[in-house]
Structures are given as C-alpha cells and as structure tokens.
Amino acid sequence: MSGSADRLPRLLALVPYLMSHPGAQVGEVAAVFGLSEKQLIDDLQLVWMCGLPGHTPGDLIDVSWDGGEIIIDNADTIARPLRLGIDEASALLVALRMLAATPELAEVPGDALPRVMAKLERAAGDGAATVSSQVTVDVDAAPDALPRVREGLKRGRRLSLRYYVPGRDEVTPREVDPTRVVVVDGRAYLEGWCYRAEAMRLFRLDRMLGVEVLDVPADPPEEAEPIDVTQGVFRPSPTDELVELEVSAAGRWVAEYYPCERVTELGEGRLRVALRARDEDWILKLALRLGDTGRVVSPPEMAETVRKEAERALALYAHGS
C-alpha cells in the first residue's frame, strides 16, 4: 500500500488529470497512474473528503465513479497540475538528452522531443546547467562516438575502440562486434562482443576516446547473449571492496537502487547499508550525489577520501561564486 508521502503528490496530480479528462474510466485512469482499480477508488474516496475550509457540501470536491465513469466537480482551486521543481525538471531533462542520443530516436522525424527539452531547459533554468555538468564525460571522449557506433550497427561492421577504464586509469584497445545501444541510469552504452574479454560487455559512449568502423563483418559467437540491464549495469563482485554508508530518509533510495549485502534500519527513516564498490571513483560519485543525505562510514580510508573530495568541491564552488 502506498504511504502518505507517495499518496499526496499523486492526489495533487490526479485531480487536475480528472478535470482535463471528463468521463474517464476507472480502469484507464488506474493504468495511467500505475494503480489497481481498488487503489484508485481508495484515492477517489479520499478526494471526496477534500476541499476548502468550511467542510460544507459546497466546499468539498464532488466526485463519483458510478458505472466506472469518473465525474469530478467543484475542484477548480486545484485544477492546475503541479509545477516541476528545478531538480525534477533537470533530472527529466538529463533523461531526455540521453533518450535523444539513442539510434532509434535519432532517425525519427519531427521536433517534439527537442521542443519538450527546450521547455524543460527554460523551466529548470540554472538547475539545468547544474545537472548537465554532473553528467559531463569523465575523459576527452570522441565527439563522433555515437555516429560511428550507429554506423557500425547499421552496416553490421566490427568496431575498434580506444576505451578508458577508470578503475585502472588506463586506455585499452578493444575490438567489438556491436549488437545494440542501450540507455541505463541516464547513460548510453554500446553492447557487444568484446574480443579482448571474450565475452559480452557494455561500453559507455562517454568513455570512448576513439571509434573506428572496421571493414570486417560483425560476427559475434553463438554464446553471445544480450546483457540483462533491468537491474542496472553494476553487478557487484565478492572481490569488490565492501563499503558501509549511513543515509537519511531522503537517501533511502540507495538501498532500492543498488544491490546491498546488508540493510539495517537505524530509526527515523535512516539506514545503514553495506554494498560492494566497483572502484573508488564510483563510491566517490555516489557519496557526492548523496550530499547531506548520506555519508560513508567504513572503511575509514574511504570515508576520509570522500571528506577530502567534498571539501575540494566546496572550495571550487566558493571560489567560482
């Protein structure tokens, strides 16, 4: 069952939706909001008890769903949808930028996606620049990486990559038979059979320093299977370092987003989570992303590294402002 923290924003979105879709059916509205019909009716019963101060019948929202058709009235005061916050608009903008970079959408005619992105950039304002800077490439990536990868996929040709591996801080040559481009966690990856690893691998496009389309047909072996990215790219290994973090209620998403070995409730919504860090760079980015909603508590040397990096980032920010 949804908690009140999830329910209130949903109700504030539900009423404007119903006002703009008179006569909508219970089943279709439930599908739009990702609810069961029972959950939607529970929400409608709560809406029916809401309204302006006074709580007389003329002050309350009037809603009925007899016969499956939803009729709502006397809800003009909250008929407008909620405005996106800067963080919400910026996060959505980042996802749309990555979506626009996928080969399937790059060839779709029309300007609907660019127009939506332009509106979000105006809505996010300075926040759009902030989030954009958070997802800039870590290295001097090849600007033509995506077009070259797309060409290799379209022509069915093997790719030669110069690929940066942050965990070892080195650039490695790779020959890859490309199979597809996927977007995971807001980043675009090439999936393909890597002849160096002799296995299917994912390669981030913003870590490709060079991409060359070879005059060799792509011919991955029969054992090459698509990589399941439904749970994210990161697959922890028992040899990765175990890191413990304490997060506030606002940082609990970490336990849901990443595979954790232990999750301990600390009270007041706080958690202590233990997870495997693939490299120091990865845990640094996670800790900085959490900000004041979480902190690394062990190992001590990792906690100290995060503290120093945070101080350095704050110093740069203070100097820039």
Coordinates of N, CA, C and O in Angstrom, one line a residue, residues 182-259:
V182 N 22.1 0.8 -25.5 CA 21.1 0.9 -24.5 C 21.4 2.1 -23.6 O 22.5 2.6 -23.5
V183 N 20.3 2.6 -23.0 CA 20.5 3.7 -22.0 C 20.1 3.2 -20.7 O 19.0 2.7 -20.5
V184 N 21.1 3.2 -19.7 CA 20.9 2.7 -18.4 C 21.3 3.8 -17.4 O 22.4 4.3 -17.5
D185 N 20.5 4.1 -16.4 CA 20.9 5.0 -15.4 C 21.2 6.4 -16.0 O 22.1 7.1 -15.5
G186 N 20.6 6.7 -17.1 CA 20.8 8.0 -17.7 C 22.1 8.1 -18.6 O 22.5 9.2 -19.0
R187 N 22.7 7.0 -18.9 CA 23.9 7.0 -19.7 C 23.8 6.0 -20.8 O 23.1 5.0 -20.7
A188 N 24.4 6.3 -22.0 CA 24.3 5.5 -23.2 C 25.5 4.5 -23.2 O 26.6 4.9 -22.9
Y189 N 25.2 3.3 -23.5 CA 26.2 2.2 -23.6 C 26.1 1.5 -24.9 O 25.0 1.3 -25.5
L190 N 27.2 1.1 -25.4 CA 27.3 0.1 -26.5 C 27.4 -1.3 -25.9 O 28.2 -1.5 -25.1
E191 N 26.5 -2.1 -26.4 CA 26.6 -3.6 -26.0 C 27.2 -4.3 -27.2 O 26.8 -4.1 -28.3
G192 N 28.1 -5.2 -26.9 CA 28.7 -6.0 -28.0 C 29.6 -7.1 -27.5 O 30.0 -7.1 -26.3
W193 N 30.0 -7.9 -28.4 CA 31.0 -9.0 -28.1 C 32.4 -8.4 -28.1 O 32.9 -7.9 -29.1
C194 N 33.1 -8.4 -27.0 CA 34.4 -7.9 -26.9 C 35.4 -9.0 -27.0 O 35.4 -10.0 -26.3
Y195 N 36.3 -8.9 -28.0 CA 37.3 -9.9 -28.3 C 38.5 -9.9 -27.3 O 39.1 -10.9 -27.2
R196 N 38.7 -8.8 -26.6 CA 39.7 -8.8 -25.6 C 39.2 -9.6 -24.4 O 40.0 -10.4 -23.8
A197 N 37.9 -9.4 -24.0 CA 37.4 -10.1 -22.8 C 36.8 -11.5 -23.2 O 36.6 -12.3 -22.3
E198 N 36.6 -11.7 -24.5 CA 35.9 -12.9 -25.0 C 34.6 -13.1 -24.3 O 34.3 -14.2 -23.8
A199 N 33.8 -12.0 -24.2 CA 32.5 -12.0 -23.6 C 31.7 -10.8 -24.0 O 32.3 -9.9 -24.6
M200 N 30.4 -10.8 -23.7 CA 29.6 -9.7 -24.0 C 29.9 -8.6 -22.9 O 30.1 -8.9 -21.7
R201 N 30.0 -7.4 -23.4 CA 30.4 -6.3 -22.5 C 29.6 -5.0 -22.8 O 29.1 -4.9 -23.9
L202 N 29.5 -4.1 -21.9 CA 28.9 -2.8 -22.1 C 29.9 -1.7 -22.0 O 30.8 -1.8 -21.1
F203 N 29.9 -0.8 -23.0 CA 30.9 0.2 -23.1 C 30.2 1.6 -23.1 O 29.4 1.9 -23.9
R204 N 30.6 2.4 -22.1 CA 30.0 3.7 -22.0 C 30.5 4.6 -23.2 O 31.7 4.7 -23.4
L205 N 29.5 5.2 -23.9 CA 29.9 6.1 -25.0 C 30.8 7.2 -24.6 O 31.7 7.7 -25.4
D206 N 30.6 7.8 -23.4 CA 31.4 8.9 -23.0 C 32.7 8.5 -22.4 O 33.5 9.4 -21.9
R207 N 33.1 7.2 -22.5 CA 34.5 6.8 -22.2 C 35.2 6.3 -23.4 O 36.3 5.7 -23.3
M208 N 34.6 6.5 -24.6 CA 35.3 6.1 -25.8 C 36.2 7.3 -26.3 O 35.6 8.3 -26.7
L209 N 37.5 7.1 -26.3 CA 38.4 8.1 -26.8 C 38.5 8.1 -28.3 O 38.9 9.1 -28.9
G210 N 38.2 6.9 -28.9 CA 38.2 6.8 -30.4 C 37.4 5.6 -30.8 O 37.3 4.6 -30.1
V211 N 36.7 5.8 -32.0 CA 35.9 4.7 -32.5 C 36.2 4.7 -34.0 O 36.1 5.7 -34.7
E212 N 36.5 3.5 -34.5 CA 36.7 3.3 -35.9 C 35.9 2.1 -36.4 O 35.8 1.0 -35.7
V213 N 35.2 2.3 -37.5 CA 34.4 1.2 -38.1 C 35.3 0.4 -39.0 O 35.9 1.0 -40.0
L214 N 35.5 -0.8 -38.7 CA 36.4 -1.7 -39.5 C 35.7 -2.3 -40.7 O 34.4 -2.5 -40.7
D215 N 36.4 -2.7 -41.7 CA 35.9 -3.3 -42.9 C 35.8 -4.8 -42.6 O 36.3 -5.6 -43.4
V216 N 35.3 -5.2 -41.5 CA 35.2 -6.6 -41.1 C 33.7 -6.8 -40.6 O 33.2 -6.1 -39.8
P217 N 33.0 -7.8 -41.1 CA 31.7 -8.1 -40.7 C 31.6 -8.4 -39.2 O 32.4 -9.2 -38.7
A218 N 30.6 -7.8 -38.5 CA 30.4 -8.2 -37.1 C 29.8 -9.6 -37.1 O 28.8 -9.9 -37.8
D219 N 30.5 -10.5 -36.3 CA 30.0 -11.9 -36.3 C 30.2 -12.4 -34.9 O 31.1 -13.3 -34.6
P220 N 29.4 -12.0 -33.9 CA 29.5 -12.5 -32.5 C 29.2 -14.0 -32.5 O 28.4 -14.5 -33.3
P221 N 29.9 -14.7 -31.6 CA 29.7 -16.1 -31.5 C 28.3 -16.5 -31.0 O 27.5 -15.6 -30.5
E222 N 27.9 -17.8 -31.1 CA 26.6 -18.2 -30.8 C 26.3 -18.0 -29.3 O 25.1 -17.8 -28.9
E223 N 27.3 -18.0 -28.4 CA 27.1 -17.9 -27.0 C 26.8 -16.4 -26.6 O 26.6 -16.2 -25.4
A224 N 27.0 -15.5 -27.5 CA 26.8 -14.1 -27.2 C 25.3 -13.8 -26.9 O 24.4 -13.9 -27.8
E225 N 24.9 -13.5 -25.7 CA 23.6 -13.3 -25.3 C 23.4 -11.8 -24.8 O 24.4 -11.3 -24.2
P226 N 22.3 -11.2 -25.1 CA 22.1 -9.8 -24.6 C 22.3 -9.7 -23.1 O 21.9 -10.7 -22.3
I227 N 22.8 -8.6 -22.6 CA 23.0 -8.4 -21.2 C 21.8 -7.9 -20.6 O 21.2 -6.9 -21.1
D228 N 21.4 -8.5 -19.5 CA 20.2 -8.0 -18.7 C 20.5 -6.8 -18.0 O 21.3 -6.8 -17.0
V229 N 19.9 -5.6 -18.4 CA 20.2 -4.4 -17.7 C 19.0 -3.8 -16.9 O 19.0 -2.7 -16.5
T230 N 18.0 -4.7 -16.7 CA 16.8 -4.3 -16.0 C 17.2 -3.9 -14.5 O 16.5 -3.0 -14.0
Q231 N 18.2 -4.4 -14.0 CA 18.6 -4.1 -12.6 C 19.8 -3.1 -12.6 O 20.5 -3.0 -11.5
G232 N 20.1 -2.5 -13.7 CA 21.2 -1.6 -13.8 C 22.5 -2.3 -14.3 O 22.5 -3.5 -14.6
V233 N 23.5 -1.5 -14.6 CA 24.7 -2.0 -15.2 C 25.6 -2.7 -14.1 O 26.3 -3.7 -14.4
F234 N 25.6 -2.1 -12.9 CA 26.6 -2.5 -11.9 C 26.2 -3.9 -11.4 O 25.1 -4.1 -10.8
R235 N 27.1 -4.9 -11.5 CA 26.9 -6.2 -10.9 C 28.1 -6.4 -10.0 O 29.2 -6.6 -10.4
P236 N 27.8 -6.3 -8.7 CA 28.9 -6.4 -7.7 C 29.6 -7.8 -7.7 O 29.0 -8.8 -8.0
S237 N 30.9 -7.8 -7.4 CA 31.7 -9.0 -7.3 C 32.2 -9.1 -5.9 O 32.4 -8.1 -5.1
P238 N 32.3 -10.4 -5.4 CA 32.7 -10.6 -4.0 C 34.1 -10.0 -3.7 O 34.5 -9.8 -2.6
T239 N 34.9 -9.8 -4.8 CA 36.2 -9.2 -4.6 C 36.2 -7.7 -4.5 O 37.2 -7.0 -4.2
D240 N 35.0 -7.0 -4.9 CA 34.9 -5.6 -4.7 C 34.9 -5.2 -3.3 O 34.5 -6.0 -2.4
E241 N 35.4 -4.0 -3.0 CA 35.5 -3.6 -1.6 C 34.1 -3.3 -1.0 O 33.2 -2.7 -1.6
L242 N 33.9 -3.8 0.3 CA 32.7 -3.6 1.0 C 32.7 -2.3 1.7 O 33.5 -2.0 2.5
V243 N 31.7 -1.4 1.3 CA 31.6 -0.1 1.9 C 30.3 0.1 2.6 O 29.2 -0.4 2.2
E244 N 30.3 0.7 3.8 CA 29.1 1.0 4.5 C 28.8 2.5 4.5 O 29.7 3.3 4.6
L245 N 27.5 2.7 4.3 CA 27.0 4.1 4.3 C 25.9 4.2 5.3 O 25.1 3.3 5.5
E246 N 25.7 5.4 5.8 CA 24.5 5.7 6.6 C 23.8 6.8 5.8 O 24.4 7.8 5.4
V247 N 22.5 6.6 5.6 CA 21.7 7.5 4.8 C 20.5 7.9 5.6 O 20.0 7.2 6.4
S248 N 20.1 9.2 5.3 CA 18.8 9.7 5.9 C 17.6 9.1 5.2 O 17.8 8.4 4.2
A249 N 16.5 9.5 5.6 CA 15.2 9.1 4.9 C 15.3 9.5 3.4 O 14.8 8.8 2.6
A250 N 15.9 10.7 3.2 CA 15.9 11.1 1.8 C 16.9 10.4 0.9 O 16.9 10.4 -0.3
G251 N 17.8 9.6 1.6 CA 18.8 8.8 0.9 C 18.5 7.3 0.8 O 19.3 6.5 0.3
R252 N 17.3 6.9 1.3 CA 17.0 5.5 1.3 C 16.9 4.9 -0.1 O 17.0 3.7 -0.2
W253 N 16.8 5.7 -1.1 CA 16.8 5.2 -2.5 C 18.0 4.3 -2.8 O 17.9 3.5 -3.7
V254 N 19.1 4.6 -2.1 CA 20.3 3.8 -2.4 C 20.1 2.3 -2.2 O 20.5 1.4 -3.0
A255 N 19.3 2.0 -1.1 CA 19.0 0.5 -0.8 C 18.1 -0.1 -1.9 O 18.2 -1.3 -2.0
E256 N 17.4 0.7 -2.6 CA 16.5 0.2 -3.6 C 17.1 0.2 -5.0 O 16.8 -0.7 -5.8
Y257 N 18.1 1.1 -5.1 CA 18.7 1.3 -6.5 C 19.9 0.4 -6.7 O 20.1 -0.1 -7.8
Y258 N 20.6 0.1 -5.6 CA 21.9 -0.7 -5.8 C 21.8 -2.0 -5.0 O 21.1 -2.1 -3.9
P259 N 22.4 -3.1 -5.5 CA 22.4 -4.4 -4.7 C 23.2 -4.2 -3.4 O 24.4 -3.8 -3.4

